[in-house]
Amino acid sequence: MRSDSRVTFSVPAIRSAAMTQTSSKIGYDKISEGDEAPPLEVGPLTRTNFVRYAGASGDFNPMHHDDTIATQVGNPSVFGHGMLTAGLLARLLKDWFGPEALRKFQMRFSKQVWPGDTLTCTAKVTGKREAPSSDGQVEKLVDVECAVTNQDGTEVLTGTATASLS
Amino acid sequence: MADDAAKAAFLAKLKEFEGREVGTQDGADEVNQAMIRHWVEAMGDRNPVYTDAGAAERSVHGQVIAPPVMMQAWVMRGIAPPSRGPGNAQDELMALVESEGFTSVVATNCEQEYDRMVHLGDHLRNRTVIDSVSEEKATGLGVGHFITTRVEYETLEGEPVGRQMFRILKFRAGTGRQAASAGDGEEQARPKRPRPALNRDNQFWFDAAKEHRLVIQRCTGCQALRHPPRPRCDKCGSYEWDAVDASGRGTVYSFVVNHYPQVPSFDYPLAVGLIELEEGTRLVANIVGIDPSEITVGMPVEVEFVDHDADLTLPAFHPTK
């Protein structure tokens, strides 16, 4: 079992320049292919973070909070919810584009996230396009490639997202 | 399931689930401020548009919104969900894959699309269809099947909110490449047996087992033998006790043979016996040295000791020769 004897009861420590005001979101004309979001670093994650997410999401799979059960089936310890990692990455996208911008979010959970991991969320613009929207208007869409890596540089989540900007 | 024909028959049964409707599920509650607050706290997100009615009103949204990725959470069934009733496709599919030992689960993919923002007071419902079930795959985590579901989210009034594809891997724990390569050899990769909870009442029994002695606790007040170890004699009430060596001979009083779920620190099929010692006390121990299908109640057995690791030795019983 991995040891993380250090116990913190705070929300994940945030070391990111991109903070949270909707007014800071970027416009379609200001963004170019190859632009990168300011990375969002979160961690080290603790079991408390997993338990907090279990309560918030209603996902009580014991693999994420019960070390006894998690180790009995061969895991070194409990591990984080995939959708917790996805939620942290979505935060980065929201900080960048605003909460209303996200249209599509695809993710692959490639490695498990363990207590003690520090995650870095990144995103990069891969394309811009205009497409007709459902209400007959033209929607200005930005496609991004995004990833979450752990402290060893291993990708734990890779994904793509599409955001609608004005 | 080593047999290819059996595997093919199992896959055919799994494939019958593709396209089956799981049905609709209504969110337990309307979209509400309390659950949004829990979520953004879990994410360390302090954007006021999620929690501050005044700030939200001044924003482009005009009201408090829920983070889009929360969509799934509004219809989560929570801890110990009630049965969805007989004939539910998802419950039936899970029971079927688990019956073949694919009991562990991990999420592998998720795709979400959002049609509109979700606001306070929206009441969401989802509609789930089983999209696909893969053939047996050998993955890093273990041998298993990928199961993909498609979920539509809408309001109770029928207005679409978004949709989600979710893929999980149901796998046999301990069969993956990661497990096999985790140590220098299989012995190292194998997790240790669960530890007994040792205390001053039972320590003597496990210490004796380490010395390959099977002992029985004895009341020094009335000489009654008892097992499992406990502080007080239930015949005379005395707290005074010592221990005597058992002969190691007994009979199978009862037994079970475990097949599932499989825990990596044990070998399967796992025969667990309730052994009645000739001194009269009974204990639970593995039955070894015999095909589990040949064990019978009343069978005479004899103790041996298995050193599982440096810290744990346990008695097991084999048929008397």
mmCIF file with all atom_site columns, N, CA, C and O in Angstrom, chain A residues 11 20 52-53 56-58 60-61 72-73 87 90-91 94 99-100 102-109 112, chain B residues 35 38-39 41 43-45 47 50 61 68-69 76 78 105 108-114 117 141 173 263-264:
data_model
loop_
_atom_site.group_PDB
_atom_site.id
_atom_site.type_symbol
_atom_site.label_atom_id
_atom_site.label_alt_id
_atom_site.label_comp_id
_atom_site.label_asym_id
_atom_site.label_entity_id
_atom_site.label_seq_id
_atom_site.pdbx_PDB_ins_code
_atom_site.Cartn_x
_atom_site.Cartn_y
_atom_site.Cartn_z
_atom_site.occupancy
_atom_site.B_iso_or_equiv
_atom_site.pdbx_formal_charge
_atom_site.auth_seq_id
_atom_site.auth_comp_id
_atom_site.auth_asym_id
_atom_site.auth_atom_id
_atom_site.pdbx_PDB_model_num
ATOM 1   N N  . VAL A 1 11  ? -8.982  21.794  0.538   1.00 0.00 ? 11  VAL A N  1
ATOM 2   C CA . VAL A 1 11  ? -9.229  21.488  -0.867  1.00 0.00 ? 11  VAL A CA 1
ATOM 3   C C  . VAL A 1 11  ? -7.875  21.381  -1.555  1.00 0.00 ? 11  VAL A C  1
ATOM 4   O O  . VAL A 1 11  ? -6.870  21.817  -1.008  1.00 0.00 ? 11  VAL A O  1
ATOM 5   N N  . THR A 1 20  ? -10.480 32.105  -12.437 1.00 0.00 ? 20  THR A N  1
ATOM 6   C CA . THR A 1 20  ? -11.867 31.842  -12.201 1.00 0.00 ? 20  THR A CA 1
ATOM 7   C C  . THR A 1 20  ? -12.858 32.944  -12.523 1.00 0.00 ? 20  THR A C  1
ATOM 8   O O  . THR A 1 20  ? -14.011 32.714  -12.313 1.00 0.00 ? 20  THR A O  1
ATOM 9   N N  . ARG A 1 52  ? -14.262 13.465  -0.698  1.00 0.00 ? 52  ARG A N  1
ATOM 10  C CA . ARG A 1 52  ? -15.020 14.690  -0.978  1.00 0.00 ? 52  ARG A CA 1
ATOM 11  C C  . ARG A 1 52  ? -15.752 14.553  -2.310  1.00 0.00 ? 52  ARG A C  1
ATOM 12  O O  . ARG A 1 52  ? -16.914 14.945  -2.448  1.00 0.00 ? 52  ARG A O  1
ATOM 13  N N  . TYR A 1 53  ? -15.046 13.994  -3.285  1.00 0.00 ? 53  TYR A N  1
ATOM 14  C CA . TYR A 1 53  ? -15.659 13.838  -4.612  1.00 0.00 ? 53  TYR A CA 1
ATOM 15  C C  . TYR A 1 53  ? -16.757 12.772  -4.588  1.00 0.00 ? 53  TYR A C  1
ATOM 16  O O  . TYR A 1 53  ? -17.800 12.930  -5.234  1.00 0.00 ? 53  TYR A O  1
ATOM 17  N N  . ALA A 1 56  ? -19.758 14.393  -3.350  1.00 0.00 ? 56  ALA A N  1
ATOM 18  C CA . ALA A 1 56  ? -20.297 15.403  -4.265  1.00 0.00 ? 56  ALA A CA 1
ATOM 19  C C  . ALA A 1 56  ? -20.953 14.765  -5.483  1.00 0.00 ? 56  ALA A C  1
ATOM 20  O O  . ALA A 1 56  ? -21.920 15.284  -6.016  1.00 0.00 ? 56  ALA A O  1
ATOM 21  N N  . SER A 1 57  ? -20.428 13.639  -5.931  1.00 0.00 ? 57  SER A N  1
ATOM 22  C CA . SER A 1 57  ? -20.898 13.048  -7.184  1.00 0.00 ? 57  SER A CA 1
ATOM 23  C C  . SER A 1 57  ? -21.883 11.906  -6.983  1.00 0.00 ? 57  SER A C  1
ATOM 24  O O  . SER A 1 57  ? -22.590 11.519  -7.906  1.00 0.00 ? 57  SER A O  1
ATOM 25  N N  . GLY A 1 58  ? -21.912 11.332  -5.782  1.00 0.00 ? 58  GLY A N  1
ATOM 26  C CA . GLY A 1 58  ? -22.758 10.155  -5.554  1.00 0.00 ? 58  GLY A CA 1
ATOM 27  C C  . GLY A 1 58  ? -22.114 8.869   -6.032  1.00 0.00 ? 58  GLY A C  1
ATOM 28  O O  . GLY A 1 58  ? -22.764 7.833   -6.086  1.00 0.00 ? 58  GLY A O  1
ATOM 29  N N  . PHE A 1 60  ? -20.050 6.032   -5.109  1.00 0.00 ? 60  PHE A N  1
ATOM 30  C CA . PHE A 1 60  ? -19.512 5.399   -3.898  1.00 0.00 ? 60  PHE A CA 1
ATOM 31  C C  . PHE A 1 60  ? -18.909 4.029   -4.183  1.00 0.00 ? 60  PHE A C  1
ATOM 32  O O  . PHE A 1 60  ? -18.941 3.141   -3.331  1.00 0.00 ? 60  PHE A O  1
ATOM 33  N N  . ASN A 1 61  ? -18.336 3.852   -5.351  1.00 0.00 ? 61  ASN A N  1
ATOM 34  C CA . ASN A 1 61  ? -17.577 2.626   -5.605  1.00 0.00 ? 61  ASN A CA 1
ATOM 35  C C  . ASN A 1 61  ? -16.470 2.535   -4.553  1.00 0.00 ? 61  ASN A C  1
ATOM 36  O O  . ASN A 1 61  ? -15.649 3.447   -4.433  1.00 0.00 ? 61  ASN A O  1
ATOM 37  N N  . GLN A 1 72  ? -7.607  -5.817  -1.392  1.00 0.00 ? 72  GLN A N  1
ATOM 38  C CA . GLN A 1 72  ? -7.963  -7.237  -1.530  1.00 0.00 ? 72  GLN A CA 1
ATOM 39  C C  . GLN A 1 72  ? -8.066  -7.675  -2.974  1.00 0.00 ? 72  GLN A C  1
ATOM 40  O O  . GLN A 1 72  ? -7.856  -8.834  -3.294  1.00 0.00 ? 72  GLN A O  1
ATOM 41  N N  . VAL A 1 73  ? -8.424  -6.769  -3.865  1.00 0.00 ? 73  VAL A N  1
ATOM 42  C CA . VAL A 1 73  ? -8.500  -7.145  -5.274  1.00 0.00 ? 73  VAL A CA 1
ATOM 43  C C  . VAL A 1 73  ? -7.247  -6.739  -6.031  1.00 0.00 ? 73  VAL A C  1
ATOM 44  O O  . VAL A 1 73  ? -7.241  -6.696  -7.251  1.00 0.00 ? 73  VAL A O  1
ATOM 45  N N  . GLY A 1 87  ? -13.147 16.273  -13.957 1.00 0.00 ? 87  GLY A N  1
ATOM 46  C CA . GLY A 1 87  ? -13.708 17.502  -13.422 1.00 0.00 ? 87  GLY A CA 1
ATOM 47  C C  . GLY A 1 87  ? -12.649 18.581  -13.234 1.00 0.00 ? 87  GLY A C  1
ATOM 48  O O  . GLY A 1 87  ? -12.886 19.768  -13.474 1.00 0.00 ? 87  GLY A O  1
ATOM 49  N N  . ALA A 1 90  ? -11.862 19.885  -16.576 1.00 0.00 ? 90  ALA A N  1
ATOM 50  C CA . ALA A 1 90  ? -12.956 20.756  -17.022 1.00 0.00 ? 90  ALA A CA 1
ATOM 51  C C  . ALA A 1 90  ? -12.834 22.138  -16.385 1.00 0.00 ? 90  ALA A C  1
ATOM 52  O O  . ALA A 1 90  ? -13.228 23.146  -16.973 1.00 0.00 ? 90  ALA A O  1
ATOM 53  N N  . ARG A 1 91  ? -12.285 22.168  -15.164 1.00 0.00 ? 91  ARG A N  1
ATOM 54  C CA . ARG A 1 91  ? -12.059 23.460  -14.492 1.00 0.00 ? 91  ARG A CA 1
ATOM 55  C C  . ARG A 1 91  ? -11.094 24.314  -15.287 1.00 0.00 ? 91  ARG A C  1
ATOM 56  O O  . ARG A 1 91  ? -11.278 25.520  -15.429 1.00 0.00 ? 91  ARG A O  1
ATOM 57  N N  . LYS A 1 94  ? -12.863 25.646  -18.236 1.00 0.00 ? 94  LYS A N  1
ATOM 58  C CA . LYS A 1 94  ? -13.790 26.700  -17.824 1.00 0.00 ? 94  LYS A CA 1
ATOM 59  C C  . LYS A 1 94  ? -13.046 27.988  -17.514 1.00 0.00 ? 94  LYS A C  1
ATOM 60  O O  . LYS A 1 94  ? -13.479 29.079  -17.891 1.00 0.00 ? 94  LYS A O  1
ATOM 61  N N  . PRO A 1 99  ? -17.635 29.104  -18.328 1.00 0.00 ? 99  PRO A N  1
ATOM 62  C CA . PRO A 1 99  ? -18.391 27.879  -18.035 1.00 0.00 ? 99  PRO A CA 1
ATOM 63  C C  . PRO A 1 99  ? -19.411 27.509  -19.100 1.00 0.00 ? 99  PRO A C  1
ATOM 64  O O  . PRO A 1 99  ? -19.758 26.339  -19.257 1.00 0.00 ? 99  PRO A O  1
ATOM 65  N N  . GLU A 1 100 ? -19.892 28.508  -19.871 1.00 0.00 ? 100 GLU A N  1
ATOM 66  C CA . GLU A 1 100 ? -20.957 28.221  -20.833 1.00 0.00 ? 100 GLU A CA 1
ATOM 67  C C  . GLU A 1 100 ? -20.410 27.731  -22.171 1.00 0.00 ? 100 GLU A C  1
ATOM 68  O O  . GLU A 1 100 ? -21.163 27.365  -23.057 1.00 0.00 ? 100 GLU A O  1
ATOM 69  N N  . LEU A 1 102 ? -18.346 25.159  -23.071 1.00 0.00 ? 102 LEU A N  1
ATOM 70  C CA . LEU A 1 102 ? -18.058 23.750  -23.374 1.00 0.00 ? 102 LEU A CA 1
ATOM 71  C C  . LEU A 1 102 ? -19.230 23.105  -24.115 1.00 0.00 ? 102 LEU A C  1
ATOM 72  O O  . LEU A 1 102 ? -20.373 23.180  -23.689 1.00 0.00 ? 102 LEU A O  1
ATOM 73  N N  . ARG A 1 103 ? -18.940 22.494  -25.266 1.00 0.00 ? 103 ARG A N  1
ATOM 74  C CA . ARG A 1 103 ? -19.967 21.798  -26.041 1.00 0.00 ? 103 ARG A CA 1
ATOM 75  C C  . ARG A 1 103 ? -19.779 20.289  -25.978 1.00 0.00 ? 103 ARG A C  1
ATOM 76  O O  . ARG A 1 103 ? -20.735 19.529  -25.964 1.00 0.00 ? 103 ARG A O  1
ATOM 77  N N  . LYS A 1 104 ? -18.516 19.864  -26.002 1.00 0.00 ? 104 LYS A N  1
ATOM 78  C CA . LYS A 1 104 ? -18.226 18.443  -26.094 1.00 0.00 ? 104 LYS A CA 1
ATOM 79  C C  . LYS A 1 104 ? -16.925 18.180  -25.333 1.00 0.00 ? 104 LYS A C  1
ATOM 80  O O  . LYS A 1 104 ? -15.994 18.993  -25.394 1.00 0.00 ? 104 LYS A O  1
ATOM 81  N N  . PHE A 1 105 ? -16.867 17.067  -24.628 1.00 0.00 ? 105 PHE A N  1
ATOM 82  C CA . PHE A 1 105 ? -15.703 16.766  -23.794 1.00 0.00 ? 105 PHE A CA 1
ATOM 83  C C  . PHE A 1 105 ? -15.520 15.243  -23.835 1.00 0.00 ? 105 PHE A C  1
ATOM 84  O O  . PHE A 1 105 ? -16.376 14.500  -23.381 1.00 0.00 ? 105 PHE A O  1
ATOM 85  N N  . GLN A 1 106 ? -14.414 14.817  -24.455 1.00 0.00 ? 106 GLN A N  1
ATOM 86  C CA . GLN A 1 106 ? -14.149 13.381  -24.583 1.00 0.00 ? 106 GLN A CA 1
ATOM 87  C C  . GLN A 1 106 ? -12.892 13.058  -23.808 1.00 0.00 ? 106 GLN A C  1
ATOM 88  O O  . GLN A 1 106 ? -11.907 13.781  -23.908 1.00 0.00 ? 106 GLN A O  1
ATOM 89  N N  . MET A 1 107 ? -12.902 11.974  -23.065 1.00 0.00 ? 107 MET A N  1
ATOM 90  C CA . MET A 1 107 ? -11.708 11.657  -22.276 1.00 0.00 ? 107 MET A CA 1
ATOM 91  C C  . MET A 1 107 ? -11.474 10.159  -22.203 1.00 0.00 ? 107 MET A C  1
ATOM 92  O O  . MET A 1 107 ? -12.402 9.359   -22.268 1.00 0.00 ? 107 MET A O  1
ATOM 93  N N  . ARG A 1 108 ? -10.206 9.828   -22.082 1.00 0.00 ? 108 ARG A N  1
ATOM 94  C CA . ARG A 1 108 ? -9.801  8.434   -21.915 1.00 0.00 ? 108 ARG A CA 1
ATOM 95  C C  . ARG A 1 108 ? -8.992  8.372   -20.629 1.00 0.00 ? 108 ARG A C  1
ATOM 96  O O  . ARG A 1 108 ? -8.037  9.136   -20.449 1.00 0.00 ? 108 ARG A O  1
ATOM 97  N N  . PHE A 1 109 ? -9.393  7.487   -19.726 1.00 0.00 ? 109 PHE A N  1
ATOM 98  C CA . PHE A 1 109 ? -8.680  7.346   -18.451 1.00 0.00 ? 109 PHE A CA 1
ATOM 99  C C  . PHE A 1 109 ? -7.578  6.310   -18.658 1.00 0.00 ? 109 PHE A C  1
ATOM 100 O O  . PHE A 1 109 ? -7.833  5.113   -18.649 1.00 0.00 ? 109 PHE A O  1
ATOM 101 N N  . GLN A 1 112 ? -4.412  4.960   -13.536 1.00 0.00 ? 112 GLN A N  1
ATOM 102 C CA . GLN A 1 112 ? -5.107  5.319   -12.306 1.00 0.00 ? 112 GLN A CA 1
ATOM 103 C C  . GLN A 1 112 ? -4.381  6.459   -11.576 1.00 0.00 ? 112 GLN A C  1
ATOM 104 O O  . GLN A 1 112 ? -3.180  6.667   -11.754 1.00 0.00 ? 112 GLN A O  1
ATOM 105 N N  . MET B 2 35  ? -25.779 20.768  -3.610  1.00 0.00 ? 35  MET B N  1
ATOM 106 C CA . MET B 2 35  ? -24.946 19.791  -4.321  1.00 0.00 ? 35  MET B CA 1
ATOM 107 C C  . MET B 2 35  ? -23.939 20.479  -5.237  1.00 0.00 ? 35  MET B C  1
ATOM 108 O O  . MET B 2 35  ? -22.830 19.986  -5.433  1.00 0.00 ? 35  MET B O  1
ATOM 109 N N  . HIS B 2 38  ? -21.099 21.354  -2.978  1.00 0.00 ? 38  HIS B N  1
ATOM 110 C CA . HIS B 2 38  ? -20.260 20.184  -2.693  1.00 0.00 ? 38  HIS B CA 1
ATOM 111 C C  . HIS B 2 38  ? -19.309 19.920  -3.862  1.00 0.00 ? 38  HIS B C  1
ATOM 112 O O  . HIS B 2 38  ? -18.139 19.621  -3.687  1.00 0.00 ? 38  HIS B O  1
ATOM 113 N N  . TRP B 2 39  ? -19.838 19.999  -5.057  1.00 0.00 ? 39  TRP B N  1
ATOM 114 C CA . TRP B 2 39  ? -19.047 19.684  -6.246  1.00 0.00 ? 39  TRP B CA 1
ATOM 115 C C  . TRP B 2 39  ? -17.892 20.677  -6.426  1.00 0.00 ? 39  TRP B C  1
ATOM 116 O O  . TRP B 2 39  ? -16.744 20.279  -6.604  1.00 0.00 ? 39  TRP B O  1
ATOM 117 N N  . GLU B 2 41  ? -16.554 22.593  -4.347  1.00 0.00 ? 41  GLU B N  1
ATOM 118 C CA . GLU B 2 41  ? -15.584 22.461  -3.253  1.00 0.00 ? 41  GLU B CA 1
ATOM 119 C C  . GLU B 2 41  ? -14.642 21.292  -3.536  1.00 0.00 ? 41  GLU B C  1
ATOM 120 O O  . GLU B 2 41  ? -13.436 21.390  -3.329  1.00 0.00 ? 41  GLU B O  1
ATOM 121 N N  . MET B 2 43  ? -13.721 20.278  -6.340  1.00 0.00 ? 43  MET B N  1
ATOM 122 C CA . MET B 2 43  ? -12.850 20.665  -7.456  1.00 0.00 ? 43  MET B CA 1
ATOM 123 C C  . MET B 2 43  ? -11.963 21.853  -7.109  1.00 0.00 ? 43  MET B C  1
ATOM 124 O O  . MET B 2 43  ? -11.142 22.269  -7.924  1.00 0.00 ? 43  MET B O  1
ATOM 125 N N  . GLY B 2 44  ? -12.159 22.450  -5.929  1.00 0.00 ? 44  GLY B N  1
ATOM 126 C CA . GLY B 2 44  ? -11.391 23.642  -5.583  1.00 0.00 ? 44  GLY B CA 1
ATOM 127 C C  . GLY B 2 44  ? -11.726 24.816  -6.483  1.00 0.00 ? 44  GLY B C  1
ATOM 128 O O  . GLY B 2 44  ? -10.895 25.680  -6.726  1.00 0.00 ? 44  GLY B O  1
ATOM 129 N N  . ASP B 2 45  ? -12.950 24.848  -6.985  1.00 0.00 ? 45  ASP B N  1
ATOM 130 C CA . ASP B 2 45  ? -13.358 25.869  -7.954  1.00 0.00 ? 45  ASP B CA 1
ATOM 131 C C  . ASP B 2 45  ? -14.134 26.967  -7.229  1.00 0.00 ? 45  ASP B C  1
ATOM 132 O O  . ASP B 2 45  ? -15.150 26.688  -6.604  1.00 0.00 ? 45  ASP B O  1
ATOM 133 N N  . ASN B 2 47  ? -15.393 29.818  -8.689  1.00 0.00 ? 47  ASN B N  1
ATOM 134 C CA . ASN B 2 47  ? -16.127 30.709  -9.592  1.00 0.00 ? 47  ASN B CA 1
ATOM 135 C C  . ASN B 2 47  ? -17.482 31.066  -8.981  1.00 0.00 ? 47  ASN B C  1
ATOM 136 O O  . ASN B 2 47  ? -18.288 30.186  -8.688  1.00 0.00 ? 47  ASN B O  1
ATOM 137 N N  . TYR B 2 50  ? -21.282 29.773  -9.796  1.00 0.00 ? 50  TYR B N  1
ATOM 138 C CA . TYR B 2 50  ? -21.850 28.516  -9.309  1.00 0.00 ? 50  TYR B CA 1
ATOM 139 C C  . TYR B 2 50  ? -22.512 28.641  -7.936  1.00 0.00 ? 50  TYR B C  1
ATOM 140 O O  . TYR B 2 50  ? -23.295 27.771  -7.563  1.00 0.00 ? 50  TYR B O  1
ATOM 141 N N  . HIS B 2 61  ? -25.152 34.640  -17.532 1.00 0.00 ? 61  HIS B N  1
ATOM 142 C CA . HIS B 2 61  ? -26.133 33.571  -17.309 1.00 0.00 ? 61  HIS B CA 1
ATOM 143 C C  . HIS B 2 61  ? -27.401 34.089  -16.643 1.00 0.00 ? 61  HIS B C  1
ATOM 144 O O  . HIS B 2 61  ? -28.456 33.487  -16.785 1.00 0.00 ? 61  HIS B O  1
ATOM 145 N N  . PRO B 2 68  ? -21.019 22.080  -16.126 1.00 0.00 ? 68  PRO B N  1
ATOM 146 C CA . PRO B 2 68  ? -21.530 21.132  -17.125 1.00 0.00 ? 68  PRO B CA 1
ATOM 147 C C  . PRO B 2 68  ? -21.163 19.672  -16.819 1.00 0.00 ? 68  PRO B C  1
ATOM 148 O O  . PRO B 2 68  ? -21.987 18.768  -17.000 1.00 0.00 ? 68  PRO B O  1
ATOM 149 N N  . VAL B 2 69  ? -19.923 19.438  -16.336 1.00 0.00 ? 69  VAL B N  1
ATOM 150 C CA . VAL B 2 69  ? -19.460 18.057  -16.112 1.00 0.00 ? 69  VAL B CA 1
ATOM 151 C C  . VAL B 2 69  ? -20.249 17.381  -14.982 1.00 0.00 ? 69  VAL B C  1
ATOM 152 O O  . VAL B 2 69  ? -20.195 16.173  -14.814 1.00 0.00 ? 69  VAL B O  1
ATOM 153 N N  . MET B 2 76  ? -27.148 10.319  -10.419 1.00 0.00 ? 76  MET B N  1
ATOM 154 C CA . MET B 2 76  ? -26.410 9.215   -9.796  1.00 0.00 ? 76  MET B CA 1
ATOM 155 C C  . MET B 2 76  ? -27.311 8.507   -8.790  1.00 0.00 ? 76  MET B C  1
ATOM 156 O O  . MET B 2 76  ? -28.093 9.142   -8.096  1.00 0.00 ? 76  MET B O  1
ATOM 157 N N  . GLY B 2 78  ? -26.311 6.798   -6.185  1.00 0.00 ? 78  GLY B N  1
ATOM 158 C CA . GLY B 2 78  ? -25.822 6.930   -4.815  1.00 0.00 ? 78  GLY B CA 1
ATOM 159 C C  . GLY B 2 78  ? -25.390 5.622   -4.178  1.00 0.00 ? 78  GLY B C  1
ATOM 160 O O  . GLY B 2 78  ? -25.220 4.601   -4.856  1.00 0.00 ? 78  GLY B O  1
ATOM 161 N N  . VAL B 2 105 ? -13.909 -3.413  -11.450 1.00 0.00 ? 105 VAL B N  1
ATOM 162 C CA . VAL B 2 105 ? -14.390 -2.441  -12.436 1.00 0.00 ? 105 VAL B CA 1
ATOM 163 C C  . VAL B 2 105 ? -13.494 -1.215  -12.448 1.00 0.00 ? 105 VAL B C  1
ATOM 164 O O  . VAL B 2 105 ? -12.970 -0.804  -11.412 1.00 0.00 ? 105 VAL B O  1
ATOM 165 N N  . THR B 2 108 ? -12.970 3.593   -18.245 1.00 0.00 ? 108 THR B N  1
ATOM 166 C CA . THR B 2 108 ? -11.894 3.795   -19.219 1.00 0.00 ? 108 THR B CA 1
ATOM 167 C C  . THR B 2 108 ? -12.142 4.974   -20.153 1.00 0.00 ? 108 THR B C  1
ATOM 168 O O  . THR B 2 108 ? -11.196 5.605   -20.592 1.00 0.00 ? 108 THR B O  1
ATOM 169 N N  . ASN B 2 109 ? -13.379 5.264   -20.503 1.00 0.00 ? 109 ASN B N  1
ATOM 170 C CA . ASN B 2 109 ? -13.658 6.368   -21.423 1.00 0.00 ? 109 ASN B CA 1
ATOM 171 C C  . ASN B 2 109 ? -14.951 7.061   -21.046 1.00 0.00 ? 109 ASN B C  1
ATOM 172 O O  . ASN B 2 109 ? -15.876 6.420   -20.540 1.00 0.00 ? 109 ASN B O  1
ATOM 173 N N  . CYS B 2 110 ? -15.002 8.339   -21.365 1.00 0.00 ? 110 CYS B N  1
ATOM 174 C CA . CYS B 2 110 ? -16.243 9.084   -21.180 1.00 0.00 ? 110 CYS B CA 1
ATOM 175 C C  . CYS B 2 110 ? -16.298 10.170  -22.243 1.00 0.00 ? 110 CYS B C  1
ATOM 176 O O  . CYS B 2 110 ? -15.285 10.792  -22.550 1.00 0.00 ? 110 CYS B O  1
ATOM 177 N N  . GLU B 2 111 ? -17.457 10.342  -22.860 1.00 0.00 ? 111 GLU B N  1
ATOM 178 C CA . GLU B 2 111 ? -17.656 11.452  -23.781 1.00 0.00 ? 111 GLU B CA 1
ATOM 179 C C  . GLU B 2 111 ? -18.952 12.136  -23.392 1.00 0.00 ? 111 GLU B C  1
ATOM 180 O O  . GLU B 2 111 ? -19.976 11.473  -23.231 1.00 0.00 ? 111 GLU B O  1
ATOM 181 N N  . GLN B 2 112 ? -18.881 13.433  -23.215 1.00 0.00 ? 112 GLN B N  1
ATOM 182 C CA . GLN B 2 112 ? -20.099 14.167  -22.881 1.00 0.00 ? 112 GLN B CA 1
ATOM 183 C C  . GLN B 2 112 ? -20.343 15.250  -23.923 1.00 0.00 ? 112 GLN B C  1
ATOM 184 O O  . GLN B 2 112 ? -19.399 15.856  -24.435 1.00 0.00 ? 112 GLN B O  1
ATOM 185 N N  . GLU B 2 113 ? -21.615 15.486  -24.237 1.00 0.00 ? 113 GLU B N  1
ATOM 186 C CA . GLU B 2 113 ? -22.016 16.614  -25.073 1.00 0.00 ? 113 GLU B CA 1
ATOM 187 C C  . GLU B 2 113 ? -23.064 17.397  -24.309 1.00 0.00 ? 113 GLU B C  1
ATOM 188 O O  . GLU B 2 113 ? -23.927 16.811  -23.652 1.00 0.00 ? 113 GLU B O  1
ATOM 189 N N  . TYR B 2 114 ? -22.973 18.715  -24.399 1.00 0.00 ? 114 TYR B N  1
ATOM 190 C CA . TYR B 2 114 ? -23.883 19.565  -23.626 1.00 0.00 ? 114 TYR B CA 1
ATOM 191 C C  . TYR B 2 114 ? -24.736 20.381  -24.583 1.00 0.00 ? 114 TYR B C  1
ATOM 192 O O  . TYR B 2 114 ? -24.212 21.058  -25.462 1.00 0.00 ? 114 TYR B O  1
ATOM 193 N N  . MET B 2 117 ? -26.951 24.929  -20.639 1.00 0.00 ? 117 MET B N  1
ATOM 194 C CA . MET B 2 117 ? -26.527 24.996  -19.253 1.00 0.00 ? 117 MET B CA 1
ATOM 195 C C  . MET B 2 117 ? -27.645 24.439  -18.362 1.00 0.00 ? 117 MET B C  1
ATOM 196 O O  . MET B 2 117 ? -28.836 24.549  -18.690 1.00 0.00 ? 117 MET B O  1
ATOM 197 N N  . LEU B 2 141 ? -4.663  -4.028  -16.691 1.00 0.00 ? 141 LEU B N  1
ATOM 198 C CA . LEU B 2 141 ? -5.254  -4.262  -15.374 1.00 0.00 ? 141 LEU B CA 1
ATOM 199 C C  . LEU B 2 141 ? -5.687  -5.702  -15.189 1.00 0.00 ? 141 LEU B C  1
ATOM 200 O O  . LEU B 2 141 ? -5.711  -6.223  -14.069 1.00 0.00 ? 141 LEU B O  1
ATOM 201 N N  . ALA B 2 173 ? -9.500  -9.423  -11.240 1.00 0.00 ? 173 ALA B N  1
ATOM 202 C CA . ALA B 2 173 ? -8.375  -8.827  -10.515 1.00 0.00 ? 173 ALA B CA 1
ATOM 203 C C  . ALA B 2 173 ? -7.187  -9.787  -10.525 1.00 0.00 ? 173 ALA B C  1
ATOM 204 O O  . ALA B 2 173 ? -7.351  -11.000 -10.432 1.00 0.00 ? 173 ALA B O  1
ATOM 205 N N  . VAL B 2 263 ? -9.851  -13.424 -4.724  1.00 0.00 ? 263 VAL B N  1
ATOM 206 C CA . VAL B 2 263 ? -8.936  -12.463 -4.118  1.00 0.00 ? 263 VAL B CA 1
ATOM 207 C C  . VAL B 2 263 ? -7.522  -12.980 -4.399  1.00 0.00 ? 263 VAL B C  1
ATOM 208 O O  . VAL B 2 263 ? -7.251  -14.163 -4.197  1.00 0.00 ? 263 VAL B O  1
ATOM 209 N N  . PRO B 2 264 ? -6.614  -12.099 -4.903  1.00 0.00 ? 264 PRO B N  1
ATOM 210 C CA . PRO B 2 264 ? -5.321  -12.599 -5.384  1.00 0.00 ? 264 PRO B CA 1
ATOM 211 C C  . PRO B 2 264 ? -4.464  -13.325 -4.341  1.00 0.00 ? 264 PRO B C  1
ATOM 212 O O  . PRO B 2 264 ? -3.605  -14.109 -4.705  1.00 0.00 ? 264 PRO B O  1
#
